[in-house]
PDB file of C-alpha atoms in Angstrom:
ATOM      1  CA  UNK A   1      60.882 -49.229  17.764  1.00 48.00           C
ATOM      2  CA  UNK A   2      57.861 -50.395  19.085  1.00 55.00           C
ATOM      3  CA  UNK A   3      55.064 -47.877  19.609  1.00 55.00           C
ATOM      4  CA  UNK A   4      53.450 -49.167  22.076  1.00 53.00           C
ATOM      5  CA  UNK A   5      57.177 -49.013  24.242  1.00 54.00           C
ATOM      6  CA  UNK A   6      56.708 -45.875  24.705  1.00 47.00           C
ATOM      7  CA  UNK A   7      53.537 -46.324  26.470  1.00 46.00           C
ATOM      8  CA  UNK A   8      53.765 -47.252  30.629  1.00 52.00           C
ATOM      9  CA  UNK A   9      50.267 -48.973  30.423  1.00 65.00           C
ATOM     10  CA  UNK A  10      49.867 -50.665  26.692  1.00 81.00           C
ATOM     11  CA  UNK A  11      47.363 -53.225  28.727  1.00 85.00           C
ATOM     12  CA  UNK A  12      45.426 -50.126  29.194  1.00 88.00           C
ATOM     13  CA  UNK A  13      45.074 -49.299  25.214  1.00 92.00           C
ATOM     14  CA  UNK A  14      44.234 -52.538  24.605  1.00 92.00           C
ATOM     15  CA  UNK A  15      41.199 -52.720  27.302  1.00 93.00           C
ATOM     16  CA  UNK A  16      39.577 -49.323  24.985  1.00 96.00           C
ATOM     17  CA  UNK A  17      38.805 -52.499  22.507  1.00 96.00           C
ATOM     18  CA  UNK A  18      35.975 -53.478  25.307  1.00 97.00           C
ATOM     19  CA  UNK A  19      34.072 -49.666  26.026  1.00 97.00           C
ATOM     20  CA  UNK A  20      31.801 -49.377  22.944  1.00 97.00           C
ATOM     21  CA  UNK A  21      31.352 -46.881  20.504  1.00 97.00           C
ATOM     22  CA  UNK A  22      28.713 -44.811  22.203  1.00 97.00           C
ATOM     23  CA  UNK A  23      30.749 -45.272  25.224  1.00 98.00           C
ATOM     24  CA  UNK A  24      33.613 -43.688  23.487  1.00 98.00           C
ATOM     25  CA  UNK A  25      31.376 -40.873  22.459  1.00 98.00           C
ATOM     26  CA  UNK A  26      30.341 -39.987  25.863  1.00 97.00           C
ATOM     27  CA  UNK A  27      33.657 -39.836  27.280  1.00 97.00           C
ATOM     28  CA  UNK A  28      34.944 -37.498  23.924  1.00 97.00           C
ATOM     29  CA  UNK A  29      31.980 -35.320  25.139  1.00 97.00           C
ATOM     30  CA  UNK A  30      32.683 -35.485  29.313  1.00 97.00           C
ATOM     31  CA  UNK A  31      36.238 -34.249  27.822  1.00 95.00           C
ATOM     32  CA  UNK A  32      35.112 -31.089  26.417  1.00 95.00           C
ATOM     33  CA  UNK A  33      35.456 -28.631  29.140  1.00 93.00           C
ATOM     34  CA  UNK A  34      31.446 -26.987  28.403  1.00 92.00           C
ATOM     35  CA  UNK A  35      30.390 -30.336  29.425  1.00 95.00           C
ATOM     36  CA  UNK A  36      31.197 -30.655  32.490  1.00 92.00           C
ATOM     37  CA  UNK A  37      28.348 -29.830  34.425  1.00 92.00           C
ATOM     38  CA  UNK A  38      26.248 -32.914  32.424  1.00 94.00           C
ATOM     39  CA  UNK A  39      25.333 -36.157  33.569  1.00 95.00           C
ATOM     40  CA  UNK A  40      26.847 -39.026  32.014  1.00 96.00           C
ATOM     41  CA  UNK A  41      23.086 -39.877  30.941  1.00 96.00           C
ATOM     42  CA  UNK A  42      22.665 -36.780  29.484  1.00 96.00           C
ATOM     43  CA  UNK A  43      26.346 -37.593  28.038  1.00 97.00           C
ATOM     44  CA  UNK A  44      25.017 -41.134  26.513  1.00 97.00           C
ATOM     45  CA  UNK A  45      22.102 -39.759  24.677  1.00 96.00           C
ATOM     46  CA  UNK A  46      24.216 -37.145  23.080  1.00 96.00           C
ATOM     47  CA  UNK A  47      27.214 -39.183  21.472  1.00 97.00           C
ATOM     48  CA  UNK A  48      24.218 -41.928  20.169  1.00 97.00           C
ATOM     49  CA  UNK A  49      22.278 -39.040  18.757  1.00 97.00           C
ATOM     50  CA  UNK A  50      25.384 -38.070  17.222  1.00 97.00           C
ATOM     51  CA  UNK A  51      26.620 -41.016  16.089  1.00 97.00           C
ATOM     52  CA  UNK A  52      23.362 -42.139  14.418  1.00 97.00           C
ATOM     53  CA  UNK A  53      23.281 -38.464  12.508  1.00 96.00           C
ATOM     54  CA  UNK A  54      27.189 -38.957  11.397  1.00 97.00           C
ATOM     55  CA  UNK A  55      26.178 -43.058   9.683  1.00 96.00           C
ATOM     56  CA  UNK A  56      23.162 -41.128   8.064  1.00 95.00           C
ATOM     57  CA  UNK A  57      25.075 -38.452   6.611  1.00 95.00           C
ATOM     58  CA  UNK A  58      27.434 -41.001   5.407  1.00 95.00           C
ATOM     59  CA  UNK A  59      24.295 -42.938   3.813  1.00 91.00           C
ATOM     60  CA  UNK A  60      22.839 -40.071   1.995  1.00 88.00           C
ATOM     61  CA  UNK A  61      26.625 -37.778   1.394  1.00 79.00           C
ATOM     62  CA  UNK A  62      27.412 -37.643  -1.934  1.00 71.00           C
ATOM     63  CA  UNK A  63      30.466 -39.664  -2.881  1.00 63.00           C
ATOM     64  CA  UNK A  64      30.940 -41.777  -0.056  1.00 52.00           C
ATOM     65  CA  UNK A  65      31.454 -45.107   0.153  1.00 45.00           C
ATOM     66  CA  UNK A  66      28.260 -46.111   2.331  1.00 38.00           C
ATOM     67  CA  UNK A  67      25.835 -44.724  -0.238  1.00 37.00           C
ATOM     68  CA  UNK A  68      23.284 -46.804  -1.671  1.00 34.00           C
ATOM     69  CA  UNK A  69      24.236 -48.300  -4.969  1.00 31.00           C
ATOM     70  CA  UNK A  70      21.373 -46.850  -7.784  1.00 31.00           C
ATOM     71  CA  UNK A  71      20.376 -44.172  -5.658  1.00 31.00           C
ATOM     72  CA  UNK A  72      20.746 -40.467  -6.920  1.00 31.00           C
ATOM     73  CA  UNK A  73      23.460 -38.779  -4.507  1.00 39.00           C
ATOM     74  CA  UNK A  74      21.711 -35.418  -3.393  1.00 45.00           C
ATOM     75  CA  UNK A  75      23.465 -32.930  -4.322  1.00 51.00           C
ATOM     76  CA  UNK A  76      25.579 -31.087  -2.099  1.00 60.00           C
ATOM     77  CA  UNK A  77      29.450 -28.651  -1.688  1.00 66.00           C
ATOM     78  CA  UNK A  78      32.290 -29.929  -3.808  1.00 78.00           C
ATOM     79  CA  UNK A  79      35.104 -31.952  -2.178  1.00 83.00           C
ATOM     80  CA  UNK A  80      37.878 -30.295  -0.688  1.00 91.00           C
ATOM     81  CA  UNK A  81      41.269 -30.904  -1.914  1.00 94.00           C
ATOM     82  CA  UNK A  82      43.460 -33.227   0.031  1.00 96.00           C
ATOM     83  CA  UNK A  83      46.886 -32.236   1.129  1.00 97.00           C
ATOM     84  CA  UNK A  84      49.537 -33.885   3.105  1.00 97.00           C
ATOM     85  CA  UNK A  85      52.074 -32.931   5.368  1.00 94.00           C
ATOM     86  CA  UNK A  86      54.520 -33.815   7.813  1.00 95.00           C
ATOM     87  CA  UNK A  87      55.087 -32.681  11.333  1.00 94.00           C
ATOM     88  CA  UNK A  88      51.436 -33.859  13.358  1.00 94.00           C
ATOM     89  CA  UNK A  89      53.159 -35.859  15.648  1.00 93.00           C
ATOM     90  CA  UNK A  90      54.223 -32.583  17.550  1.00 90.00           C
ATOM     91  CA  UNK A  91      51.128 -31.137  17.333  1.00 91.00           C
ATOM     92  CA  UNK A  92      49.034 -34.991  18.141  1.00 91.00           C
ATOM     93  CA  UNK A  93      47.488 -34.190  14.705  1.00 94.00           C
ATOM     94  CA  UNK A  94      46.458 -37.081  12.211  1.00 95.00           C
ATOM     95  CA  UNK A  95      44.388 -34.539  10.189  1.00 97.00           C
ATOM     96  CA  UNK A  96      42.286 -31.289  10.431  1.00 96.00           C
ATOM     97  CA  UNK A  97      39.739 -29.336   8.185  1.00 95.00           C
ATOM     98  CA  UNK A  98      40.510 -26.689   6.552  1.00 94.00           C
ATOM     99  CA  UNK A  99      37.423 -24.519   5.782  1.00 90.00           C
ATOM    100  CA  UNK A 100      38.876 -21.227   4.450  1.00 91.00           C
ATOM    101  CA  UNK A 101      41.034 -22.870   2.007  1.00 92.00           C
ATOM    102  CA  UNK A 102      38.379 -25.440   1.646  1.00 91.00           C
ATOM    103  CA  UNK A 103      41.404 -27.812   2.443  1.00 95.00           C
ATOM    104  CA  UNK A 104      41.709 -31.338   4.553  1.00 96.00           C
ATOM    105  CA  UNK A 105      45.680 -31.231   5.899  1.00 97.00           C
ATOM    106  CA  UNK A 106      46.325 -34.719   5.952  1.00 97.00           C
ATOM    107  CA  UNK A 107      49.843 -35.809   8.136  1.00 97.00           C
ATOM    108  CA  UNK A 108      51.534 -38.679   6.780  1.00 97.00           C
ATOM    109  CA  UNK A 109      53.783 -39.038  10.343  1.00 97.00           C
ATOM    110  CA  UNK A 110      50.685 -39.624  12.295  1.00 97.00           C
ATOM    111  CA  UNK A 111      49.417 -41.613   9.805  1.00 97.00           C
ATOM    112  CA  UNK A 112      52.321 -43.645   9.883  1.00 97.00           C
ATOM    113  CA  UNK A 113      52.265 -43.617  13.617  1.00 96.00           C
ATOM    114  CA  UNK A 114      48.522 -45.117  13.898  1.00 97.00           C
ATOM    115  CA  UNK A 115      49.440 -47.666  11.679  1.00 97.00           C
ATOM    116  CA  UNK A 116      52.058 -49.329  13.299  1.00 95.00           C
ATOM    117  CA  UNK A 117      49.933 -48.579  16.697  1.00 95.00           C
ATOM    118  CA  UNK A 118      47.295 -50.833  15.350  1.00 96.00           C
ATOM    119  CA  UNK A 119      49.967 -53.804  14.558  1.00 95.00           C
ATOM    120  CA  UNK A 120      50.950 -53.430  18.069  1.00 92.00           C
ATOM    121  CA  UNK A 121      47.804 -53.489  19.426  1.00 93.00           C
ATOM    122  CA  UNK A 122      46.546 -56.506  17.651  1.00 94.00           C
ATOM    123  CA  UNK A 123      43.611 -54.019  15.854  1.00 97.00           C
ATOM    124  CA  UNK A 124      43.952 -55.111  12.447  1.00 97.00           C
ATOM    125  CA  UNK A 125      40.835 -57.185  12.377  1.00 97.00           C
ATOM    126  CA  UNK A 126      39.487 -54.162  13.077  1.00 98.00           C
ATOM    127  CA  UNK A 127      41.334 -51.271  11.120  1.00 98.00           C
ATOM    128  CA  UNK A 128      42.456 -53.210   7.737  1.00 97.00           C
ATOM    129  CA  UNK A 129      46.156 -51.350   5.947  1.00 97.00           C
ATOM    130  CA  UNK A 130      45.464 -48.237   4.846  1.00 97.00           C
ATOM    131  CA  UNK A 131      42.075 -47.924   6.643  1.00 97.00           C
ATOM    132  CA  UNK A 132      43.526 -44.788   9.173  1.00 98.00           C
ATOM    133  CA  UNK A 133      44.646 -42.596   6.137  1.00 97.00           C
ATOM    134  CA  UNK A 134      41.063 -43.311   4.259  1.00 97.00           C
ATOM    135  CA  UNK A 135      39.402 -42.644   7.925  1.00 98.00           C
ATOM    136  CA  UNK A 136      41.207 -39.680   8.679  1.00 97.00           C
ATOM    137  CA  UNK A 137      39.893 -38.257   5.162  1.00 97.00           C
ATOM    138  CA  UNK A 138      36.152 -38.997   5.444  1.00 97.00           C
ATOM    139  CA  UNK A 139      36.248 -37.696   9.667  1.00 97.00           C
ATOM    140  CA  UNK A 140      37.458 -34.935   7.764  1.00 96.00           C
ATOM    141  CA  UNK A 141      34.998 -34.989   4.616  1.00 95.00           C
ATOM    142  CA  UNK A 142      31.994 -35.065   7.538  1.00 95.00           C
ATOM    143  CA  UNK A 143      32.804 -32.024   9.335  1.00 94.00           C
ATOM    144  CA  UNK A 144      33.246 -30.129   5.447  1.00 93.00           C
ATOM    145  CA  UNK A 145      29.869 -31.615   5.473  1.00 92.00           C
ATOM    146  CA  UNK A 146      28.684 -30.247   8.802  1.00 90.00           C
ATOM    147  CA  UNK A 147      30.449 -26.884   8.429  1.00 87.00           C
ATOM    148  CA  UNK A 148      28.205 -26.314   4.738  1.00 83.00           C
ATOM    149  CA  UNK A 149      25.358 -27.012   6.570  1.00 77.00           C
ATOM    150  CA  UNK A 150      25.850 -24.938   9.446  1.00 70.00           C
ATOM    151  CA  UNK A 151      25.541 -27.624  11.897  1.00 80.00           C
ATOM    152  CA  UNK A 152      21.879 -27.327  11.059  1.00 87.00           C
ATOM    153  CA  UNK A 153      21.401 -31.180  10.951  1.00 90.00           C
ATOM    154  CA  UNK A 154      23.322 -31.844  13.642  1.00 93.00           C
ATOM    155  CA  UNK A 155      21.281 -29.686  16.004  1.00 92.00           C
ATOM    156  CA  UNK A 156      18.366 -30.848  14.870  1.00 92.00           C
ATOM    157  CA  UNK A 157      19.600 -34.146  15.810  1.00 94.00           C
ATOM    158  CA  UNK A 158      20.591 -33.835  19.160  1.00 94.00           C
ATOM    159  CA  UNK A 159      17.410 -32.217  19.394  1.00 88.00           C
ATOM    160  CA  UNK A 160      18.610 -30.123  22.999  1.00 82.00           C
ATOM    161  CA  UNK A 161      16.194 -27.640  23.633  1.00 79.00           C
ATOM    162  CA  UNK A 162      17.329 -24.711  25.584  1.00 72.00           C
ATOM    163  CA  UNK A 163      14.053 -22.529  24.885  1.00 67.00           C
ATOM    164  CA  UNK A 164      10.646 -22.727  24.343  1.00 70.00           C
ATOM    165  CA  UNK A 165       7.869 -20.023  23.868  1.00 71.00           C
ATOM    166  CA  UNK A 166       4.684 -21.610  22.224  1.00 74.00           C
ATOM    167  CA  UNK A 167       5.469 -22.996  18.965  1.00 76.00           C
ATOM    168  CA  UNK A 168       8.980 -21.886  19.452  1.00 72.00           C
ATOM    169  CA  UNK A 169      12.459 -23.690  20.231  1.00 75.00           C
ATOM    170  CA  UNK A 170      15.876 -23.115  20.390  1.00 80.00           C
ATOM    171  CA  UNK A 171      18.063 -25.772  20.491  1.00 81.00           C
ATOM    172  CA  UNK A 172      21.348 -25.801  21.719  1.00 83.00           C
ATOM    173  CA  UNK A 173      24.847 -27.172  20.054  1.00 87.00           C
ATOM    174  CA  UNK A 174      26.638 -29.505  21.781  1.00 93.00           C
ATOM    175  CA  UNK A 175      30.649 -29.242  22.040  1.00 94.00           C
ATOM    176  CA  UNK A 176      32.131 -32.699  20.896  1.00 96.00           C
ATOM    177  CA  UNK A 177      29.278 -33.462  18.859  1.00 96.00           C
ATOM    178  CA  UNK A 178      30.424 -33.161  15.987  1.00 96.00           C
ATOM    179  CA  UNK A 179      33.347 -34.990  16.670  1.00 97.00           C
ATOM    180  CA  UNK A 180      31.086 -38.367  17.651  1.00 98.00           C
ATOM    181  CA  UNK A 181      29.359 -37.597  14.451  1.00 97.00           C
ATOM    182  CA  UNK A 182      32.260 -37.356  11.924  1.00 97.00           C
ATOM    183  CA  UNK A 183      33.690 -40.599  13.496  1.00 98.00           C
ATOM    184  CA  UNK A 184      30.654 -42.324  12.935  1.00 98.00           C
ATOM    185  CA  UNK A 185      30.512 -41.234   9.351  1.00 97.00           C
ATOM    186  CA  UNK A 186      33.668 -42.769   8.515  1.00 97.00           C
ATOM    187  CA  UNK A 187      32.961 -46.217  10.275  1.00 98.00           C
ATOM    188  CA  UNK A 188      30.180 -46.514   8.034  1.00 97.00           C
ATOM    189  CA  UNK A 189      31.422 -44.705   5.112  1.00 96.00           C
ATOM    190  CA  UNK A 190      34.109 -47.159   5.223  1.00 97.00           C
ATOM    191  CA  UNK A 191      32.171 -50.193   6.325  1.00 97.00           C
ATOM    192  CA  UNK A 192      34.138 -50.386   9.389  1.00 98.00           C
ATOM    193  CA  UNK A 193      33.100 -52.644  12.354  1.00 97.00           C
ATOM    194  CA  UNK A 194      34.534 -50.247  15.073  1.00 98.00           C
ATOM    195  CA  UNK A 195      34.722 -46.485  15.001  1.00 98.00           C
ATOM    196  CA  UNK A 196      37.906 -45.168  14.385  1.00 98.00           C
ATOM    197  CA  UNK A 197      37.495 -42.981  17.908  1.00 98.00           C
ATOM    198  CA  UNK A 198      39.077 -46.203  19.299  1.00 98.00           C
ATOM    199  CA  UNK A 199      42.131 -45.548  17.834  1.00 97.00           C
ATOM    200  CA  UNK A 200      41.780 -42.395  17.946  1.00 96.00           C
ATOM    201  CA  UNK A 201      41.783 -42.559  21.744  1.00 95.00           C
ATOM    202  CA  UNK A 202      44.738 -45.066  22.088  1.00 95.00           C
ATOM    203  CA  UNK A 203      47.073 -42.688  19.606  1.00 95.00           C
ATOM    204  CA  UNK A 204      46.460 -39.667  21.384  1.00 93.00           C
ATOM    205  CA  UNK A 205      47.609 -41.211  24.752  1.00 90.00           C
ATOM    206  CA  UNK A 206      50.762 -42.790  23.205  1.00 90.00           C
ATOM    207  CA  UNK A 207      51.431 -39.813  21.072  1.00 90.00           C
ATOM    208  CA  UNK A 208      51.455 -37.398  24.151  1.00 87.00           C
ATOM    209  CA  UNK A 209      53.366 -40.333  26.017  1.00 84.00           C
ATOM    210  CA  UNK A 210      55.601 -40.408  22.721  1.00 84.00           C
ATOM    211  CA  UNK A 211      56.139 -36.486  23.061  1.00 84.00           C
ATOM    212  CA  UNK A 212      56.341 -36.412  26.929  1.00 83.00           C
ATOM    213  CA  UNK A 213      59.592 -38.729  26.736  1.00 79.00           C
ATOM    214  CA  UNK A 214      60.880 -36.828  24.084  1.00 82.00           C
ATOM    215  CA  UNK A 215      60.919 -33.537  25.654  1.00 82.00           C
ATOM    216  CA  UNK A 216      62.145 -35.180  28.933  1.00 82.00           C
ATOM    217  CA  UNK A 217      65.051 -36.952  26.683  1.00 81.00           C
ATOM    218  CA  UNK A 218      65.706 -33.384  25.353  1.00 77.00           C
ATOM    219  CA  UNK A 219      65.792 -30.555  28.076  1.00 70.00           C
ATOM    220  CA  UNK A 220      66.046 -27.396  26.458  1.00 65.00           C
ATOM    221  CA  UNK A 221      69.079 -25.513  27.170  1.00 48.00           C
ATOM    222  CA  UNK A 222      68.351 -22.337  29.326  1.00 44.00           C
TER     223      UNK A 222
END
């Protein structure tokens, strides 16, 4: 069965292909419910902050793809182990971090799912085979990368100062942030030429269509 079937508006999914990156980034932030109060300027300057700290991590991480070739990889926490399941079409899950088990939960239905999502689509010019498993992993890899720092970097980065007194700031996280970043770091960990938030935001909407029809199909019985 087609994926994209399943989805009333498929001309819609295909028009995400024209709202850029950054773009995409602002509207992952304006969907996180602490943000609402922001402006979508505010918004903009945010997800590019973000996404230009998540392709500098990816430079500079050890191990990944994007790093310079000769350069000494800086040293920094050891991988976590990769595991995959089954079962995060349910859930809308393609993958999630583990950080207590030091664990990325990889699920192969999702997986599966995006793929055949980006045939249908007419994406695979821009997400080659096997490109949403390997994405999924270094989104994944960046936030282990985040979470070991604290979100110390990323901070820094967005640079949103909430107080001042002389010499001294706070600055505020932002909610989503990290999420712009990590998708970043695996466009240019993987040398992509679109962030894989574009699919990203085309598979949730046809997974939740997906499920929706599925639990209308299958009524349980009182």
């Amino acid at each position: 069965m087609n994926v994209v079937d399943v989805v009333a508006e498929a001309a819609a999914l295909r028009a995400l292909e024209d709202v850029d990156d950054v773009e995409l980034g602002a509207r992952l932030l304006r969907g996180v419910p602490t943000n609402e109060s922001r402006s979508d300027e505010e918004l903009l300057r945010h997800a590019t902050r973000a996404t230009a700290f998540g392709a500098e991590l990816a430079g500079s991480a050890p191990g990944g793809s994007a790093s310079s070739a000769g350069s000494p990889s800086p040293a920094g926490p050891p991988s976590p182990e990769i595991v995959e399941h089954e079962g995060g079409l349910e859930a809308a899950l393609l993958a999630q971090y583990d950080a207590r088990h030091h664990r990325i939960d990889l699920f192969t239905d999702s997986i599966a799912f995006c793929e055949q999502l980006v045939d249908d689509l007419g994406w695979r010019h821009l997400f080659p085979v096997g490109s949403v498993r390997a994405a999924a992993v270094e989104h994944e890899r960046a936030h282990h990368l985040v979470t070991a720092d604290r979100s110390r970097g990323l901070r820094a980065a967005l640079d949103h100062e909430v107080f001042r007194l002389g010499r001294f700031r706070r600055l505020a996280y932002i909610a989503g942030a990290d999420e712009v970043a990590a998708h970043a770091f695996a466009t240019r960990s993987l040398g992509l030429t679109r962030s894989p938030l574009l699919l990203t935001r085309a598979a949730t909407a046809a997974i939740r269509t997906r499920n929706d029809a599925r639990a209308a199909s299958n009524p349980k019985e009182n």
